Amino acid sequence: MLKISYILPETKSNKTDALFYGCLISVYAYPIFVSSMMVGLLSYFEAEQYEYIAMFGVVGETAPHASAFVIHCMYNFYLLTLPLLVSFLYVFICYYLNRMITNMISVLLKCRSMEKVNLIFLESMKLFFVIGKVEKAMSVCVFFVVALNLSLSFTSFAYSLGYYDMSTSASSGVLSWFLSNQISFMFIVWSASNVVHESKKLKTTFQLVLNDLELNEQTSMLFLQKVSIFDSVSLTGWNMFEFSKGLILSATGVILTYGLLVLQTENYTPRSTPKINKG
């Protein structure tokens, strides 16, 4: 990706870079902060409740503070930090790929000769191969991150339906999990779908520019066949689902539907079969 970084527009986005770097630093600082809170402020019961809702971990009642701090730090790192790091990295890459494609579209609209169009096409092919490498390298990781986000959403939704007591300190942990996971999920889907959308827009721009150049039919058809390669641009989660903005609503609908079905099943009380009096 660094080899094609010259495609980026000359205007630097310092605020966006600062936001990304600040988020990365906070991701590393988060497990240390949470571990300190668990060891220093939470009681044994509250820490046990915290790890119970997290689905992993055991609290040692008589463990020294130093050992407990290390255990909690590693626990929070693997459970919370790694998925967030994958999310930030994926969003970061998709954001810059989107900027590159957008800049390429703006440059292409200013082209008035076939030579410049060919040059833009060669640069766009390099970008196309980078998108393919991103899909190949991160598709599996992103799939498991999204799967974790959605599975934790079921747990959080169960709290809102009244399955668990909302008066305990564990409820705040569930709420923070729900917010962080939903934000991570929406950012992943939104940034990846923007890359796919801009790739299709780039193909449309090539078609419009070729039409304005008034080339002969044979040259125009040959170039259009080359441009059709952008239809194959896709960013998926392990080839099981393709990222689109509609996936956000679809996933939310699935969570709500199955959550309500579980609630109906839990509240169902079978009625006794009425007896039929003979005679």
PDB file of C-alpha atoms in Angstrom:
ATOM      1  CA  MET A   1       0.000   0.000   0.000  1.00  0.00           C
ATOM      2  CA  LEU A   2       2.940   2.318   0.664  1.00  0.00           C
ATOM      3  CA  LYS A   3       4.054   1.868  -2.960  1.00  0.00           C
ATOM      4  CA  ILE A   4       0.881   3.534  -4.215  1.00  0.00           C
ATOM      5  CA  SER A   5       0.625   6.166  -1.481  1.00  0.00           C
ATOM      6  CA  TYR A   6       1.513   8.832  -4.054  1.00  0.00           C
ATOM      7  CA  ILE A   7      -2.042   8.431  -5.401  1.00  0.00           C
ATOM      8  CA  LEU A   8      -3.353  10.164  -2.289  1.00  0.00           C
ATOM      9  CA  PRO A   9      -4.347  13.818  -2.702  1.00  0.00           C
ATOM     10  CA  GLU A  10      -1.691  16.367  -1.815  1.00  0.00           C
ATOM     11  CA  THR A  11      -3.821  17.921   0.932  1.00  0.00           C
ATOM     12  CA  LYS A  12      -3.038  16.129   4.170  1.00  0.00           C
ATOM     13  CA  SER A  13      -5.714  15.113   6.607  1.00  0.00           C
ATOM     14  CA  ASN A  14      -3.893  15.841   9.880  1.00  0.00           C
ATOM     15  CA  LYS A  15      -7.050  15.693  11.996  1.00  0.00           C
ATOM     16  CA  THR A  16      -7.972  12.260  10.660  1.00  0.00           C
ATOM     17  CA  ASP A  17      -4.451  10.938  11.203  1.00  0.00           C
ATOM     18  CA  ALA A  18      -4.427  12.299  14.749  1.00  0.00           C
ATOM     19  CA  LEU A  19      -7.802  10.644  15.392  1.00  0.00           C
ATOM     20  CA  PHE A  20      -6.561   7.255  14.176  1.00  0.00           C
ATOM     21  CA  TYR A  21      -3.312   7.427  16.152  1.00  0.00           C
ATOM     22  CA  GLY A  22      -5.182   8.570  19.258  1.00  0.00           C
ATOM     23  CA  CYS A  23      -7.551   5.611  18.929  1.00  0.00           C
ATOM     24  CA  LEU A  24      -4.639   3.190  18.573  1.00  0.00           C
ATOM     25  CA  ILE A  25      -2.957   4.585  21.685  1.00  0.00           C
ATOM     26  CA  SER A  26      -6.217   4.365  23.624  1.00  0.00           C
ATOM     27  CA  VAL A  27      -6.649   0.735  22.537  1.00  0.00           C
ATOM     28  CA  TYR A  28      -3.287  -0.146  24.096  1.00  0.00           C
ATOM     29  CA  ALA A  29      -3.988   1.937  27.213  1.00  0.00           C
ATOM     30  CA  TYR A  30      -7.464   0.496  27.711  1.00  0.00           C
ATOM     31  CA  PRO A  31      -6.494  -2.944  29.135  1.00  0.00           C
ATOM     32  CA  ILE A  32      -4.084  -1.300  31.597  1.00  0.00           C
ATOM     33  CA  PHE A  33      -6.805   1.073  32.751  1.00  0.00           C
ATOM     34  CA  VAL A  34      -9.425  -1.660  33.080  1.00  0.00           C
ATOM     35  CA  SER A  35      -7.001  -3.971  34.898  1.00  0.00           C
ATOM     36  CA  SER A  36      -6.152  -1.213  37.357  1.00  0.00           C
ATOM     37  CA  MET A  37      -9.843  -0.586  37.973  1.00  0.00           C
ATOM     38  CA  MET A  38     -10.543  -4.293  38.493  1.00  0.00           C
ATOM     39  CA  VAL A  39      -7.687  -4.776  40.931  1.00  0.00           C
ATOM     40  CA  GLY A  40      -7.967  -1.475  42.797  1.00  0.00           C
ATOM     41  CA  LEU A  41     -11.661  -0.560  42.888  1.00  0.00           C
ATOM     42  CA  LEU A  42     -13.848  -3.583  42.230  1.00  0.00           C
ATOM     43  CA  SER A  43     -14.665  -6.016  44.982  1.00  0.00           C
ATOM     44  CA  TYR A  44     -14.159  -9.730  44.508  1.00  0.00           C
ATOM     45  CA  PHE A  45     -17.824 -10.258  43.664  1.00  0.00           C
ATOM     46  CA  GLU A  46     -17.882  -7.375  41.151  1.00  0.00           C
ATOM     47  CA  ALA A  47     -14.728  -8.597  39.417  1.00  0.00           C
ATOM     48  CA  GLU A  48     -16.189 -12.098  39.281  1.00  0.00           C
ATOM     49  CA  GLN A  49     -19.364 -10.709  37.734  1.00  0.00           C
ATOM     50  CA  TYR A  50     -17.312  -8.776  35.186  1.00  0.00           C
ATOM     51  CA  GLU A  51     -15.463 -11.848  34.016  1.00  0.00           C
ATOM     52  CA  TYR A  52     -18.630 -13.916  34.082  1.00  0.00           C
ATOM     53  CA  ILE A  53     -20.317 -11.690  31.520  1.00  0.00           C
ATOM     54  CA  ALA A  54     -17.131 -11.756  29.450  1.00  0.00           C
ATOM     55  CA  MET A  55     -17.475 -15.544  29.111  1.00  0.00           C
ATOM     56  CA  PHE A  56     -13.857 -16.235  30.122  1.00  0.00           C
ATOM     57  CA  GLY A  57     -11.597 -16.027  33.164  1.00  0.00           C
ATOM     58  CA  VAL A  58     -11.511 -16.986  36.804  1.00  0.00           C
ATOM     59  CA  VAL A  59     -10.926 -14.601  39.704  1.00  0.00           C
ATOM     60  CA  GLY A  60      -8.411 -15.690  42.334  1.00  0.00           C
ATOM     61  CA  GLU A  61      -9.724 -14.553  45.715  1.00  0.00           C
ATOM     62  CA  THR A  62      -6.360 -14.755  47.480  1.00  0.00           C
ATOM     63  CA  ALA A  63      -4.115 -13.798  44.534  1.00  0.00           C
ATOM     64  CA  PRO A  64      -1.552 -11.017  45.138  1.00  0.00           C
ATOM     65  CA  HIS A  65      -2.353  -7.662  43.598  1.00  0.00           C
ATOM     66  CA  ALA A  66       0.640  -7.800  41.252  1.00  0.00           C
ATOM     67  CA  SER A  67      -0.319 -11.234  39.900  1.00  0.00           C
ATOM     68  CA  ALA A  68      -3.964 -10.212  39.597  1.00  0.00           C
ATOM     69  CA  PHE A  69      -2.983  -7.093  37.681  1.00  0.00           C
ATOM     70  CA  VAL A  70      -0.927  -9.079  35.150  1.00  0.00           C
ATOM     71  CA  ILE A  71      -3.686 -11.683  34.720  1.00  0.00           C
ATOM     72  CA  HIS A  72      -6.386  -9.058  34.221  1.00  0.00           C
ATOM     73  CA  CYS A  73      -4.172  -7.064  31.854  1.00  0.00           C
ATOM     74  CA  MET A  74      -3.525 -10.064  29.611  1.00  0.00           C
ATOM     75  CA  TYR A  75      -7.184 -11.092  29.871  1.00  0.00           C
ATOM     76  CA  ASN A  76      -8.455  -7.693  28.736  1.00  0.00           C
ATOM     77  CA  PHE A  77      -5.811  -7.475  26.025  1.00  0.00           C
ATOM     78  CA  TYR A  78      -6.798 -10.699  24.284  1.00  0.00           C
ATOM     79  CA  LEU A  79     -10.525 -10.287  24.783  1.00  0.00           C
ATOM     80  CA  LEU A  80     -10.951  -6.584  24.011  1.00  0.00           C
ATOM     81  CA  THR A  81      -7.782  -5.121  22.495  1.00  0.00           C
ATOM     82  CA  LEU A  82      -7.021  -7.547  19.666  1.00  0.00           C
ATOM     83  CA  PRO A  83     -10.485  -7.261  18.035  1.00  0.00           C
ATOM     84  CA  LEU A  84     -10.320  -3.465  18.318  1.00  0.00           C
ATOM     85  CA  LEU A  85      -6.829  -3.412  16.793  1.00  0.00           C
ATOM     86  CA  VAL A  86      -8.031  -5.461  13.829  1.00  0.00           C
ATOM     87  CA  SER A  87     -11.020  -3.128  13.465  1.00  0.00           C
ATOM     88  CA  PHE A  88      -8.906   0.030  13.538  1.00  0.00           C
ATOM     89  CA  LEU A  89      -6.362  -1.397  11.100  1.00  0.00           C
ATOM     90  CA  TYR A  90      -9.061  -2.501   8.655  1.00  0.00           C
ATOM     91  CA  VAL A  91     -10.914   0.822   8.856  1.00  0.00           C
ATOM     92  CA  PHE A  92      -7.626   2.709   8.490  1.00  0.00           C
ATOM     93  CA  ILE A  93      -6.719   0.803   5.301  1.00  0.00           C
ATOM     94  CA  CYS A  94     -10.208   1.126   3.820  1.00  0.00           C
ATOM     95  CA  TYR A  95     -10.269   4.849   4.583  1.00  0.00           C
ATOM     96  CA  TYR A  96      -7.064   5.502   2.642  1.00  0.00           C
ATOM     97  CA  LEU A  97      -8.088   3.219  -0.210  1.00  0.00           C
ATOM     98  CA  ASN A  98     -11.300   5.219  -0.456  1.00  0.00           C
ATOM     99  CA  ARG A  99      -9.344   8.488  -0.546  1.00  0.00           C
ATOM    100  CA  MET A 100      -7.070   7.139  -3.298  1.00  0.00           C
ATOM    101  CA  ILE A 101      -9.997   6.083  -5.473  1.00  0.00           C
ATOM    102  CA  THR A 102     -11.784   9.402  -4.898  1.00  0.00           C
ATOM    103  CA  ASN A 103      -8.652  11.324  -5.878  1.00  0.00           C
ATOM    104  CA  MET A 104      -8.237   9.154  -8.969  1.00  0.00           C
ATOM    105  CA  ILE A 105     -11.823   9.917 -10.012  1.00  0.00           C
ATOM    106  CA  SER A 106     -11.262  13.673  -9.673  1.00  0.00           C
ATOM    107  CA  VAL A 107      -8.069  13.459 -11.767  1.00  0.00           C
ATOM    108  CA  LEU A 108      -9.790  11.288 -14.379  1.00  0.00           C
ATOM    109  CA  LEU A 109     -12.587  13.810 -14.854  1.00  0.00           C
ATOM    110  CA  LYS A 110      -9.964  16.377 -15.908  1.00  0.00           C
ATOM    111  CA  CYS A 111      -8.389  14.134 -18.573  1.00  0.00           C
ATOM    112  CA  ARG A 112      -8.805  15.279 -22.163  1.00  0.00           C
ATOM    113  CA  SER A 113      -6.532  12.794 -23.927  1.00  0.00           C
ATOM    114  CA  MET A 114      -6.340   9.036 -24.289  1.00  0.00           C
ATOM    115  CA  GLU A 115      -2.754   8.979 -23.021  1.00  0.00           C
ATOM    116  CA  LYS A 116      -3.746  10.406 -19.656  1.00  0.00           C
ATOM    117  CA  VAL A 117      -6.696   8.035 -19.438  1.00  0.00           C
ATOM    118  CA  ASN A 118      -4.354   5.096 -20.029  1.00  0.00           C
ATOM    119  CA  LEU A 119      -2.047   6.378 -17.309  1.00  0.00           C
ATOM    120  CA  ILE A 120      -4.913   6.630 -14.836  1.00  0.00           C
ATOM    121  CA  PHE A 121      -6.030   3.138 -15.800  1.00  0.00           C
ATOM    122  CA  LEU A 122      -2.579   1.688 -15.055  1.00  0.00           C
ATOM    123  CA  GLU A 123      -2.537   3.396 -11.675  1.00  0.00           C
ATOM    124  CA  SER A 124      -6.027   2.140 -10.919  1.00  0.00           C
ATOM    125  CA  MET A 125      -4.916  -1.406 -11.730  1.00  0.00           C
ATOM    126  CA  LYS A 126      -2.219  -1.123  -9.059  1.00  0.00           C
ATOM    127  CA  LEU A 127      -4.910  -0.003  -6.642  1.00  0.00           C
ATOM    128  CA  PHE A 128      -7.102  -2.905  -7.724  1.00  0.00           C
ATOM    129  CA  PHE A 129      -4.361  -5.420  -6.861  1.00  0.00           C
ATOM    130  CA  VAL A 130      -3.847  -3.772  -3.464  1.00  0.00           C
ATOM    131  CA  ILE A 131      -7.555  -4.167  -2.690  1.00  0.00           C
ATOM    132  CA  GLY A 132      -7.264  -7.833  -3.648  1.00  0.00           C
ATOM    133  CA  LYS A 133      -4.315  -8.273  -1.274  1.00  0.00           C
ATOM    134  CA  VAL A 134      -6.236  -6.593   1.548  1.00  0.00           C
ATOM    135  CA  GLU A 135      -9.141  -8.966   0.947  1.00  0.00           C
ATOM    136  CA  LYS A 136      -6.840 -11.972   0.930  1.00  0.00           C
ATOM    137  CA  ALA A 137      -4.870 -10.942   4.027  1.00  0.00           C
ATOM    138  CA  MET A 138      -7.610  -9.624   6.322  1.00  0.00           C
ATOM    139  CA  SER A 139     -10.805 -11.338   5.232  1.00  0.00           C
ATOM    140  CA  VAL A 140     -10.573 -14.141   7.816  1.00  0.00           C
ATOM    141  CA  CYS A 141      -9.565 -11.811  10.677  1.00  0.00           C
ATOM    142  CA  VAL A 142     -12.403  -9.417   9.938  1.00  0.00           C
ATOM    143  CA  PHE A 143     -14.869 -12.305   9.779  1.00  0.00           C
ATOM    144  CA  PHE A 144     -14.043 -13.394  13.334  1.00  0.00           C
ATOM    145  CA  VAL A 145     -14.123  -9.798  14.607  1.00  0.00           C
ATOM    146  CA  VAL A 146     -17.575  -9.255  13.093  1.00  0.00           C
ATOM    147  CA  ALA A 147     -18.731 -12.634  14.439  1.00  0.00           C
ATOM    148  CA  LEU A 148     -17.538 -11.616  17.923  1.00  0.00           C
ATOM    149  CA  ASN A 149     -19.326  -8.273  17.626  1.00  0.00           C
ATOM    150  CA  LEU A 150     -22.605  -9.910  16.672  1.00  0.00           C
ATOM    151  CA  SER A 151     -22.389 -12.667  19.300  1.00  0.00           C
ATOM    152  CA  LEU A 152     -21.797 -10.105  22.049  1.00  0.00           C
ATOM    153  CA  SER A 153     -24.747  -8.122  20.722  1.00  0.00           C
ATOM    154  CA  PHE A 154     -26.994 -11.077  21.594  1.00  0.00           C
ATOM    155  CA  THR A 155     -25.716 -10.977  25.197  1.00  0.00           C
ATOM    156  CA  SER A 156     -26.263  -7.232  25.422  1.00  0.00           C
ATOM    157  CA  PHE A 157     -29.733  -7.525  23.907  1.00  0.00           C
ATOM    158  CA  ALA A 158     -30.573 -10.187  26.493  1.00  0.00           C
ATOM    159  CA  TYR A 159     -29.914  -7.607  29.201  1.00  0.00           C
ATOM    160  CA  SER A 160     -32.299  -5.154  27.596  1.00  0.00           C
ATOM    161  CA  LEU A 161     -34.984  -7.856  27.464  1.00  0.00           C
ATOM    162  CA  GLY A 162     -34.668  -8.428  31.207  1.00  0.00           C
ATOM    163  CA  TYR A 163     -32.824 -11.745  31.376  1.00  0.00           C
ATOM    164  CA  TYR A 164     -30.256 -10.372  33.830  1.00  0.00           C
ATOM    165  CA  ASP A 165     -30.361  -8.016  36.779  1.00  0.00           C
ATOM    166  CA  MET A 166     -29.599  -4.466  35.615  1.00  0.00           C
ATOM    167  CA  SER A 167     -28.788  -3.233  39.124  1.00  0.00           C
ATOM    168  CA  THR A 168     -25.352  -4.876  39.313  1.00  0.00           C
ATOM    169  CA  SER A 169     -22.092  -3.263  38.292  1.00  0.00           C
ATOM    170  CA  ALA A 170     -21.786  -5.865  35.533  1.00  0.00           C
ATOM    171  CA  SER A 171     -24.523  -4.041  33.618  1.00  0.00           C
ATOM    172  CA  SER A 172     -22.237  -1.089  32.908  1.00  0.00           C
ATOM    173  CA  GLY A 173     -19.682  -3.525  31.501  1.00  0.00           C
ATOM    174  CA  VAL A 174     -22.284  -5.049  29.210  1.00  0.00           C
ATOM    175  CA  LEU A 175     -23.381  -1.610  28.040  1.00  0.00           C
ATOM    176  CA  SER A 176     -19.814  -0.541  27.255  1.00  0.00           C
ATOM    177  CA  TRP A 177     -19.265  -3.791  25.382  1.00  0.00           C
ATOM    178  CA  PHE A 178     -22.406  -3.261  23.369  1.00  0.00           C
ATOM    179  CA  LEU A 179     -21.464   0.296  22.376  1.00  0.00           C
ATOM    180  CA  SER A 180     -17.852  -0.520  21.476  1.00  0.00           C
ATOM    181  CA  ASN A 181     -18.788  -3.606  19.470  1.00  0.00           C
ATOM    182  CA  GLN A 182     -21.594  -1.910  17.572  1.00  0.00           C
ATOM    183  CA  ILE A 183     -19.390   1.072  16.732  1.00  0.00           C
ATOM    184  CA  SER A 184     -16.637  -1.299  15.574  1.00  0.00           C
ATOM    185  CA  PHE A 185     -19.087  -3.316  13.468  1.00  0.00           C
ATOM    186  CA  MET A 186     -20.639  -0.241  11.819  1.00  0.00           C
ATOM    187  CA  PHE A 187     -17.270   1.340  11.043  1.00  0.00           C
ATOM    188  CA  ILE A 188     -15.978  -1.878   9.438  1.00  0.00           C
ATOM    189  CA  VAL A 189     -19.051  -2.302   7.262  1.00  0.00           C
ATOM    190  CA  TRP A 190     -19.283   1.391   6.376  1.00  0.00           C
ATOM    191  CA  SER A 191     -15.619   1.815   5.377  1.00  0.00           C
ATOM    192  CA  ALA A 192     -15.473  -1.435   3.368  1.00  0.00           C
ATOM    193  CA  SER A 193     -18.719  -0.678   1.523  1.00  0.00           C
ATOM    194  CA  ASN A 194     -17.401   2.785   0.617  1.00  0.00           C
ATOM    195  CA  VAL A 195     -14.377   1.216  -1.087  1.00  0.00           C
ATOM    196  CA  VAL A 196     -16.613  -1.043  -3.178  1.00  0.00           C
ATOM    197  CA  HIS A 197     -18.945   1.853  -4.006  1.00  0.00           C
ATOM    198  CA  GLU A 198     -16.080   4.123  -5.096  1.00  0.00           C
ATOM    199  CA  SER A 199     -14.627   1.333  -7.265  1.00  0.00           C
ATOM    200  CA  LYS A 200     -17.902   1.066  -9.160  1.00  0.00           C
ATOM    201  CA  LYS A 201     -18.003   4.849  -9.420  1.00  0.00           C
ATOM    202  CA  LEU A 202     -14.499   4.783 -10.906  1.00  0.00           C
ATOM    203  CA  LYS A 203     -15.654   2.372 -13.601  1.00  0.00           C
ATOM    204  CA  THR A 204     -18.617   4.632 -14.414  1.00  0.00           C
ATOM    205  CA  THR A 205     -16.275   7.621 -14.636  1.00  0.00           C
ATOM    206  CA  PHE A 206     -14.055   5.772 -17.113  1.00  0.00           C
ATOM    207  CA  GLN A 207     -17.104   5.084 -19.266  1.00  0.00           C
ATOM    208  CA  LEU A 208     -18.169   8.736 -19.211  1.00  0.00           C
ATOM    209  CA  VAL A 209     -14.687  10.007 -20.051  1.00  0.00           C
ATOM    210  CA  LEU A 210     -14.333   7.543 -22.936  1.00  0.00           C
ATOM    211  CA  ASN A 211     -17.679   8.678 -24.286  1.00  0.00           C
ATOM    212  CA  ASP A 212     -16.545  12.324 -24.187  1.00  0.00           C
ATOM    213  CA  LEU A 213     -13.299  11.544 -26.038  1.00  0.00           C
ATOM    214  CA  GLU A 214     -15.287  10.251 -29.047  1.00  0.00           C
ATOM    215  CA  LEU A 215     -12.962   7.354 -29.844  1.00  0.00           C
ATOM    216  CA  ASN A 216     -13.584   4.820 -32.577  1.00  0.00           C
ATOM    217  CA  GLU A 217     -15.837   1.964 -31.661  1.00  0.00           C
ATOM    218  CA  GLN A 218     -13.185  -0.750 -31.614  1.00  0.00           C
ATOM    219  CA  THR A 219     -10.856   1.166 -29.257  1.00  0.00           C
ATOM    220  CA  SER A 220     -13.724   2.170 -27.028  1.00  0.00           C
ATOM    221  CA  MET A 221     -15.052  -1.403 -26.727  1.00  0.00           C
ATOM    222  CA  LEU A 222     -11.572  -2.766 -25.985  1.00  0.00           C
ATOM    223  CA  PHE A 223     -11.035  -0.248 -23.216  1.00  0.00           C
ATOM    224  CA  LEU A 224     -14.484  -0.856 -21.748  1.00  0.00           C
ATOM    225  CA  GLN A 225     -13.666  -4.556 -21.523  1.00  0.00           C
ATOM    226  CA  LYS A 226     -10.560  -3.691 -19.533  1.00  0.00           C
ATOM    227  CA  VAL A 227     -12.495  -1.385 -17.214  1.00  0.00           C
ATOM    228  CA  SER A 228     -15.056  -4.113 -16.452  1.00  0.00           C
ATOM    229  CA  ILE A 229     -12.480  -5.696 -14.136  1.00  0.00           C
ATOM    230  CA  PHE A 230     -13.600  -3.231 -11.453  1.00  0.00           C
ATOM    231  CA  ASP A 231     -16.889  -5.116 -11.179  1.00  0.00           C
ATOM    232  CA  SER A 232     -14.994  -7.885  -9.370  1.00  0.00           C
ATOM    233  CA  VAL A 233     -13.867  -5.591  -6.536  1.00  0.00           C
ATOM    234  CA  SER A 234     -15.282  -6.912  -3.280  1.00  0.00           C
ATOM    235  CA  LEU A 235     -14.436  -6.901   0.415  1.00  0.00           C
ATOM    236  CA  THR A 236     -15.903  -9.816   2.331  1.00  0.00           C
ATOM    237  CA  GLY A 237     -15.753 -11.648   5.615  1.00  0.00           C
ATOM    238  CA  TRP A 238     -14.093 -14.943   4.676  1.00  0.00           C
ATOM    239  CA  ASN A 239     -16.216 -14.987   1.486  1.00  0.00           C
ATOM    240  CA  MET A 240     -19.282 -15.711   3.634  1.00  0.00           C
ATOM    241  CA  PHE A 241     -20.815 -12.250   3.405  1.00  0.00           C
ATOM    242  CA  GLU A 242     -20.026  -9.126   1.421  1.00  0.00           C
ATOM    243  CA  PHE A 243     -19.795  -5.794   3.151  1.00  0.00           C
ATOM    244  CA  SER A 244     -22.567  -3.394   2.197  1.00  0.00           C
ATOM    245  CA  LYS A 245     -24.421  -0.755   4.154  1.00  0.00           C
ATOM    246  CA  GLY A 246     -27.516  -2.926   4.081  1.00  0.00           C
ATOM    247  CA  LEU A 247     -25.639  -5.481   6.183  1.00  0.00           C
ATOM    248  CA  ILE A 248     -25.969  -3.167   9.214  1.00  0.00           C
ATOM    249  CA  LEU A 249     -29.773  -3.243   9.053  1.00  0.00           C
ATOM    250  CA  SER A 250     -29.829  -6.952   8.224  1.00  0.00           C
ATOM    251  CA  ALA A 251     -27.646  -7.883  11.201  1.00  0.00           C
ATOM    252  CA  THR A 252     -29.688  -5.664  13.534  1.00  0.00           C
ATOM    253  CA  GLY A 253     -32.892  -7.272  12.297  1.00  0.00           C
ATOM    254  CA  VAL A 254     -31.515 -10.769  12.904  1.00  0.00           C
ATOM    255  CA  ILE A 255     -30.476  -9.861  16.455  1.00  0.00           C
ATOM    256  CA  LEU A 256     -33.877  -8.352  17.246  1.00  0.00           C
ATOM    257  CA  THR A 257     -35.799 -11.235  15.658  1.00  0.00           C
ATOM    258  CA  TYR A 258     -33.946 -14.049  17.395  1.00  0.00           C
ATOM    259  CA  GLY A 259     -33.861 -12.141  20.659  1.00  0.00           C
ATOM    260  CA  LEU A 260     -37.634 -11.795  20.621  1.00  0.00           C
ATOM    261  CA  LEU A 261     -38.038 -15.469  19.695  1.00  0.00           C
ATOM    262  CA  VAL A 262     -35.899 -16.495  22.652  1.00  0.00           C
ATOM    263  CA  LEU A 263     -37.950 -14.213  24.896  1.00  0.00           C
ATOM    264  CA  GLN A 264     -41.203 -15.802  23.693  1.00  0.00           C
ATOM    265  CA  THR A 265     -39.759 -19.275  24.256  1.00  0.00           C
ATOM    266  CA  GLU A 266     -38.628 -18.358  27.768  1.00  0.00           C
ATOM    267  CA  ASN A 267     -42.022 -16.971  28.730  1.00  0.00           C
ATOM    268  CA  TYR A 268     -44.007 -19.816  27.191  1.00  0.00           C
ATOM    269  CA  THR A 269     -45.881 -21.992  29.691  1.00  0.00           C
ATOM    270  CA  PRO A 270     -47.430 -25.121  28.182  1.00  0.00           C
ATOM    271  CA  ARG A 271     -51.109 -25.524  28.879  1.00  0.00           C
ATOM    272  CA  SER A 272     -52.445 -28.821  30.064  1.00  0.00           C
ATOM    273  CA  THR A 273     -54.506 -30.761  27.556  1.00  0.00           C
ATOM    274  CA  PRO A 274     -58.193 -30.593  28.515  1.00  0.00           C
ATOM    275  CA  LYS A 275     -59.737 -33.898  29.437  1.00  0.00           C
ATOM    276  CA  ILE A 276     -62.772 -35.109  27.518  1.00  0.00           C
ATOM    277  CA  ASN A 277     -65.487 -36.564  29.663  1.00  0.00           C
ATOM    278  CA  LYS A 278     -66.892 -39.724  28.156  1.00  0.00           C
ATOM    279  CA  GLY A 279     -70.496 -40.667  28.457  1.00  0.00           C
TER     280      GLY A 279
END
